[in-house]
Short mmCIF file of C-alpha atoms in Angstrom, two decimals:
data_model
loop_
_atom_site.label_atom_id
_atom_site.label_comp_id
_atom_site.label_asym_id
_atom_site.label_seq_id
_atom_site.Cartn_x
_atom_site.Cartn_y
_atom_site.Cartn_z
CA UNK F 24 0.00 0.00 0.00
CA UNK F 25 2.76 2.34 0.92
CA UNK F 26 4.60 1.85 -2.25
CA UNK F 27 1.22 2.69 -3.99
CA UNK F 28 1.13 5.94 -2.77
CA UNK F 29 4.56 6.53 -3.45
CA UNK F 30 4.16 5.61 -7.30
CA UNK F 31 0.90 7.78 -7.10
CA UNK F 32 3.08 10.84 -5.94
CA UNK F 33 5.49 10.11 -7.85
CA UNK F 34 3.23 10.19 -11.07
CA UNK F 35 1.39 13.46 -10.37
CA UNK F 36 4.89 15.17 -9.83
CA UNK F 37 5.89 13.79 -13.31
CA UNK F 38 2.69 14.91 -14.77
CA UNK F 39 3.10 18.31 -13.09
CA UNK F 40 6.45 18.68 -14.82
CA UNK F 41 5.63 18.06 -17.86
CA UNK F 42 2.74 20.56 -17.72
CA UNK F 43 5.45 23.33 -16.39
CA UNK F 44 7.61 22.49 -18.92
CA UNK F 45 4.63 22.87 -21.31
CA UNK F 46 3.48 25.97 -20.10
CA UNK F 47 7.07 27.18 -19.89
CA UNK F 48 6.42 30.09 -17.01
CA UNK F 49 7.58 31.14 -14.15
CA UNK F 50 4.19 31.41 -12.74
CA UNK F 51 3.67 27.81 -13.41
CA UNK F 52 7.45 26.56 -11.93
CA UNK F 53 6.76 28.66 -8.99
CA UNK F 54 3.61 26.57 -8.41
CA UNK F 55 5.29 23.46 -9.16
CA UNK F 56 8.46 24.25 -6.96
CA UNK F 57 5.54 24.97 -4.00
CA UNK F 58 3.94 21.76 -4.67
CA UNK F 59 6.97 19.78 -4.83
CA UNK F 60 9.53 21.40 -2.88
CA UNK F 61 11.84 17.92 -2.54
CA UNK F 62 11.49 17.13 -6.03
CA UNK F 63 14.85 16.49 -7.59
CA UNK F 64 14.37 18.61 -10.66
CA UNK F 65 13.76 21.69 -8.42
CA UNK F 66 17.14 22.99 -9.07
CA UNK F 67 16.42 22.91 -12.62
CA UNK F 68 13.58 24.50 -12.55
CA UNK F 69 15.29 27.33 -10.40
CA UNK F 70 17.59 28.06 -13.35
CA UNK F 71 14.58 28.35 -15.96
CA UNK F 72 13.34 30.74 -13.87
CA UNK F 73 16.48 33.03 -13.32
CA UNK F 74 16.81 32.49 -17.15
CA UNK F 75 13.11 33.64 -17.36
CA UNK F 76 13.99 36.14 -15.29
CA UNK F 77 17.18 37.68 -16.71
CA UNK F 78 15.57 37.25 -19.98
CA UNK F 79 12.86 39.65 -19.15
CA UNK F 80 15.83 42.11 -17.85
CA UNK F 81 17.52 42.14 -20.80
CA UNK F 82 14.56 43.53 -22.92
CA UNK F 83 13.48 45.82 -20.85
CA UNK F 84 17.00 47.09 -19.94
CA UNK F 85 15.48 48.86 -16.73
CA UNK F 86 17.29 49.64 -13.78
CA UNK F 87 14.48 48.53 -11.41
CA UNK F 88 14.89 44.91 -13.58
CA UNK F 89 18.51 44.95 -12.90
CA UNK F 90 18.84 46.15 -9.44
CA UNK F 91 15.73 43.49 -8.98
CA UNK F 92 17.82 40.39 -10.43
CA UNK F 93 20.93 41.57 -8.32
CA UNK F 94 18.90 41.50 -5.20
CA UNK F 95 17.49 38.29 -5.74
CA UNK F 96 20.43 36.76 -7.34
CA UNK F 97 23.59 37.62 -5.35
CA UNK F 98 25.23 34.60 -6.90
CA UNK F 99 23.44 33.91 -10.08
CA UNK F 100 24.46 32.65 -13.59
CA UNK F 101 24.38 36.19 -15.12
CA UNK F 102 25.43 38.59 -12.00
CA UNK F 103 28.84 39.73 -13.75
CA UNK F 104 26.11 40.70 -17.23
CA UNK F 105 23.75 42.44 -14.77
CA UNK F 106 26.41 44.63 -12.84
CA UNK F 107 27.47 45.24 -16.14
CA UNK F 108 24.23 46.04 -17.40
CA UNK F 109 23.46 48.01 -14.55
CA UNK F 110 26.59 50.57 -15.28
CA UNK F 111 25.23 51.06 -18.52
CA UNK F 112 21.59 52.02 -17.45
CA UNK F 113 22.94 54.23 -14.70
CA UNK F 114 25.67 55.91 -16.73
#
């Protein structure tokens, strides 16, 4: 019984995936990421969402986008693009 339950779990976390990955948001990874907060593609979905994220900054080239992305990603994949970005905007 308790492996049923596990493979249940298991498949509504797949399914949920694949409907992110479908829907391709970050609204949509948030919710998945809050629904499955152990799940092992979590970190994966993280980085779509910084991507998402520092997508967005990019074509709106604002400094409210940049300083936003800085604050929220003191260590992310494109900080060196976004302080760089941000000297730009600001000079």
């Amino acid at each position: 019984m308790t492996l049923a339950l596990v493979i249940t779990g298991c498949s509504k976390a797949d399914t949920s995936y694949e409907e992110a990955r479908s829907a391709d948001t970050i609204e949509v990874y948030q919710a998945f990421i809050k629904t499955y907060p152990n799940d092992a593609r979590v970190p994966e979905i993280r980085l779509k969402i910084e991507d998402k994220i520092w997508a967005t900054v990019l074509t709106k080239r604002s400094l409210d986008g940049v300083v936003m992305y800085l604050s929220n990603y003191t260590n992310g994949t494109f900080l060196n693009e976004a302080k760089q970005l941000r000297e730009q905007i600001v000079s």
